PDB file of C-alpha atoms in Angstrom:
ATOM      1  CA  UNK A  22      -9.034 -14.501 -51.901  1.00  0.00           C
ATOM      2  CA  UNK A  23     -11.312 -12.638 -49.521  1.00  0.00           C
ATOM      3  CA  UNK A  24      -9.840 -10.036 -47.120  1.00  0.00           C
ATOM      4  CA  UNK A  25     -10.599 -11.288 -43.617  1.00  0.00           C
ATOM      5  CA  UNK A  26      -9.886  -9.493 -40.367  1.00  0.00           C
ATOM      6  CA  UNK A  27      -8.149 -11.861 -37.945  1.00  0.00           C
ATOM      7  CA  UNK A  28      -8.359  -9.493 -34.941  1.00  0.00           C
ATOM      8  CA  UNK A  29     -10.060 -10.581 -31.739  1.00  0.00           C
ATOM      9  CA  UNK A  30     -13.779 -10.161 -31.309  1.00  0.00           C
ATOM     10  CA  UNK A  31     -14.421  -7.347 -28.862  1.00  0.00           C
ATOM     11  CA  UNK A  32     -17.419  -7.403 -26.575  1.00  0.00           C
ATOM     12  CA  UNK A  33     -18.238  -4.331 -24.551  1.00  0.00           C
ATOM     13  CA  UNK A  34     -20.516  -4.084 -21.568  1.00  0.00           C
ATOM     14  CA  UNK A  35     -21.818  -0.598 -20.885  1.00  0.00           C
ATOM     15  CA  UNK A  36     -21.458   1.142 -17.540  1.00  0.00           C
ATOM     16  CA  UNK A  37     -24.449   2.848 -15.999  1.00  0.00           C
ATOM     17  CA  UNK A  38     -22.077   5.478 -14.679  1.00  0.00           C
ATOM     18  CA  UNK A  39     -18.326   5.957 -15.018  1.00  0.00           C
ATOM     19  CA  UNK A  40     -16.409   8.166 -12.581  1.00  0.00           C
ATOM     20  CA  UNK A  41     -13.079   9.655 -13.645  1.00  0.00           C
ATOM     21  CA  UNK A  42     -10.615  11.249 -11.222  1.00  0.00           C
ATOM     22  CA  UNK A  43      -8.062  13.815 -12.312  1.00  0.00           C
ATOM     23  CA  UNK A  44      -4.748  13.581 -10.450  1.00  0.00           C
ATOM     24  CA  UNK A  45      -1.589  15.655 -10.405  1.00  0.00           C
ATOM     25  CA  UNK A  46       1.857  14.448 -11.466  1.00  0.00           C
ATOM     26  CA  UNK A  47       2.953  14.343  -7.829  1.00  0.00           C
ATOM     27  CA  UNK A  48      -0.014  12.180  -6.807  1.00  0.00           C
ATOM     28  CA  UNK A  49       0.565   9.867  -9.752  1.00  0.00           C
ATOM     29  CA  UNK A  50       4.227   9.506  -8.745  1.00  0.00           C
ATOM     30  CA  UNK A  51       3.245   8.621  -5.169  1.00  0.00           C
ATOM     31  CA  UNK A  52       0.762   6.012  -6.382  1.00  0.00           C
ATOM     32  CA  UNK A  53       3.175   4.556  -8.966  1.00  0.00           C
ATOM     33  CA  UNK A  54       6.034   4.347  -6.473  1.00  0.00           C
ATOM     34  CA  UNK A  55       3.807   2.481  -4.117  1.00  0.00           C
ATOM     35  CA  UNK A  56       4.433   2.338  -0.459  1.00  0.00           C
ATOM     36  CA  UNK A  57       7.378   0.853   1.422  1.00  0.00           C
ATOM     37  CA  UNK A  58       4.817  -0.031   4.069  1.00  0.00           C
ATOM     38  CA  UNK A  59       4.556  -3.651   2.997  1.00  0.00           C
ATOM     39  CA  UNK A  60       8.330  -4.091   3.200  1.00  0.00           C
ATOM     40  CA  UNK A  61       8.216  -2.698   6.737  1.00  0.00           C
ATOM     41  CA  UNK A  62       5.376  -5.072   7.572  1.00  0.00           C
ATOM     42  CA  UNK A  63       7.197  -8.127   6.197  1.00  0.00           C
ATOM     43  CA  UNK A  64      10.368  -7.402   8.156  1.00  0.00           C
ATOM     44  CA  UNK A  65       8.358  -6.617  11.299  1.00  0.00           C
ATOM     45  CA  UNK A  66       6.537  -9.948  11.102  1.00  0.00           C
ATOM     46  CA  UNK A  67       9.833 -11.798  10.604  1.00  0.00           C
ATOM     47  CA  UNK A  68      11.444 -10.059  13.565  1.00  0.00           C
ATOM     48  CA  UNK A  69       8.367 -10.641  15.733  1.00  0.00           C
ATOM     49  CA  UNK A  70       8.627 -14.346  14.892  1.00  0.00           C
ATOM     50  CA  UNK A  71      12.301 -14.341  15.880  1.00  0.00           C
ATOM     51  CA  UNK A  72      11.359 -12.646  19.163  1.00  0.00           C
ATOM     52  CA  UNK A  73       8.690 -15.245  19.941  1.00  0.00           C
ATOM     53  CA  UNK A  74      11.114 -18.068  19.098  1.00  0.00           C
ATOM     54  CA  UNK A  75      13.840 -16.671  21.344  1.00  0.00           C
ATOM     55  CA  UNK A  76      11.471 -16.086  24.252  1.00  0.00           C
ATOM     56  CA  UNK A  77      10.059 -19.594  23.874  1.00  0.00           C
ATOM     57  CA  UNK A  78      13.569 -21.044  23.905  1.00  0.00           C
ATOM     58  CA  UNK A  79      14.488 -18.958  26.972  1.00  0.00           C
ATOM     59  CA  UNK A  80      11.413 -20.100  28.881  1.00  0.00           C
ATOM     60  CA  UNK A  81      11.522 -23.791  27.989  1.00  0.00           C
ATOM     61  CA  UNK A  82      15.183 -24.799  28.042  1.00  0.00           C
ATOM     62  CA  UNK A  83      18.232 -24.507  30.248  1.00  0.00           C
ATOM     63  CA  UNK A  84      21.281 -22.819  28.719  1.00  0.00           C
ATOM     64  CA  UNK A  85      24.744 -21.731  29.578  1.00  0.00           C
ATOM     65  CA  UNK A  86      25.430 -18.107  30.493  1.00  0.00           C
ATOM     66  CA  UNK A  87      26.825 -17.140  27.104  1.00  0.00           C
ATOM     67  CA  UNK A  88      23.978 -18.777  25.160  1.00  0.00           C
ATOM     68  CA  UNK A  89      21.425 -17.200  27.481  1.00  0.00           C
ATOM     69  CA  UNK A  90      22.964 -13.764  26.894  1.00  0.00           C
ATOM     70  CA  UNK A  91      22.877 -14.214  23.104  1.00  0.00           C
ATOM     71  CA  UNK A  92      19.196 -15.221  23.198  1.00  0.00           C
ATOM     72  CA  UNK A  93      18.299 -12.272  25.437  1.00  0.00           C
ATOM     73  CA  UNK A  94      20.115  -9.824  23.140  1.00  0.00           C
ATOM     74  CA  UNK A  95      18.509 -11.278  20.010  1.00  0.00           C
ATOM     75  CA  UNK A  96      15.062 -11.217  21.644  1.00  0.00           C
ATOM     76  CA  UNK A  97      15.514  -7.620  22.819  1.00  0.00           C
ATOM     77  CA  UNK A  98      16.820  -6.283  19.513  1.00  0.00           C
ATOM     78  CA  UNK A  99      14.217  -8.126  17.450  1.00  0.00           C
ATOM     79  CA  UNK A 100      11.340  -6.930  19.655  1.00  0.00           C
ATOM     80  CA  UNK A 101      12.444  -3.277  19.550  1.00  0.00           C
ATOM     81  CA  UNK A 102      13.103  -3.369  15.804  1.00  0.00           C
ATOM     82  CA  UNK A 103       9.791  -5.113  15.122  1.00  0.00           C
ATOM     83  CA  UNK A 104       7.940  -2.472  17.143  1.00  0.00           C
ATOM     84  CA  UNK A 105       9.629   0.353  15.196  1.00  0.00           C
ATOM     85  CA  UNK A 106       8.859  -1.332  11.865  1.00  0.00           C
ATOM     86  CA  UNK A 107       5.211  -1.878  12.849  1.00  0.00           C
ATOM     87  CA  UNK A 108       5.005   1.833  13.693  1.00  0.00           C
ATOM     88  CA  UNK A 109       6.589   2.807  10.340  1.00  0.00           C
ATOM     89  CA  UNK A 110       4.250   0.426   8.508  1.00  0.00           C
ATOM     90  CA  UNK A 111       1.198   1.992  10.106  1.00  0.00           C
ATOM     91  CA  UNK A 112       2.365   5.540   9.359  1.00  0.00           C
ATOM     92  CA  UNK A 113       3.252   4.828   5.713  1.00  0.00           C
ATOM     93  CA  UNK A 114       0.053   2.889   5.132  1.00  0.00           C
ATOM     94  CA  UNK A 115      -1.946   5.871   6.339  1.00  0.00           C
ATOM     95  CA  UNK A 116      -0.082   8.340   4.095  1.00  0.00           C
ATOM     96  CA  UNK A 117      -0.960   6.353   0.954  1.00  0.00           C
ATOM     97  CA  UNK A 118      -4.587   6.152   2.063  1.00  0.00           C
ATOM     98  CA  UNK A 119      -4.537   9.921   2.643  1.00  0.00           C
ATOM     99  CA  UNK A 120      -3.460  10.573  -0.967  1.00  0.00           C
ATOM    100  CA  UNK A 121      -6.249   8.346  -2.299  1.00  0.00           C
ATOM    101  CA  UNK A 122      -8.798   9.988   0.030  1.00  0.00           C
ATOM    102  CA  UNK A 123      -7.660  13.442  -1.132  1.00  0.00           C
ATOM    103  CA  UNK A 124      -8.209  12.440  -4.759  1.00  0.00           C
ATOM    104  CA  UNK A 125     -11.663  11.027  -3.987  1.00  0.00           C
ATOM    105  CA  UNK A 126     -12.729  14.156  -2.067  1.00  0.00           C
ATOM    106  CA  UNK A 127     -12.453  16.208  -5.258  1.00  0.00           C
ATOM    107  CA  UNK A 128     -15.567  14.542  -6.629  1.00  0.00           C
ATOM    108  CA  UNK A 129     -18.633  16.703  -5.872  1.00  0.00           C
ATOM    109  CA  UNK A 130     -21.483  15.018  -4.033  1.00  0.00           C
ATOM    110  CA  UNK A 131     -24.143  13.221  -6.062  1.00  0.00           C
ATOM    111  CA  UNK A 132     -26.614  15.706  -7.531  1.00  0.00           C
ATOM    112  CA  UNK A 133     -24.429  18.782  -6.919  1.00  0.00           C
ATOM    113  CA  UNK A 134     -24.083  21.147  -9.892  1.00  0.00           C
ATOM    114  CA  UNK A 135     -20.844  20.657 -11.782  1.00  0.00           C
ATOM    115  CA  UNK A 136     -18.946  23.708 -12.984  1.00  0.00           C
ATOM    116  CA  UNK A 137     -18.259  23.679 -16.721  1.00  0.00           C
ATOM    117  CA  UNK A 138     -14.698  23.071 -17.832  1.00  0.00           C
ATOM    118  CA  UNK A 139     -13.152  26.146 -19.425  1.00  0.00           C
ATOM    119  CA  UNK A 140     -10.580  25.370 -22.082  1.00  0.00           C
ATOM    120  CA  UNK A 141      -8.310  28.332 -22.880  1.00  0.00           C
ATOM    121  CA  UNK A 142      -7.405  26.962 -26.312  1.00  0.00           C
ATOM    122  CA  UNK A 143     -10.971  27.405 -27.644  1.00  0.00           C
TER     123      UNK A 143
END
């Protein structure tokens, strides 16, 4: 019986240019951890929706004093919390972009001379 290789056929398309970025362990950890920004954004959107719902109910219906108070408290708390979470989302989103921008800035401009890599083990 003939020995046949049953592995997948591999097709490779060549790049005209491939850019590699070296990153530190700390930067890799930040990128791997991801950002809590999207969690902040999701909760902020949910609380903003609750705020809009409560305000709509307050403006369109008549309620007793106790129910009115509950809706006002829920609307106030949800609006303040949503604003804080939107602020946190924007700040955290920027910090992740800053790490990526810092890594990209290490690349010398196109056509600039590149210093040779010195390997101490040679």
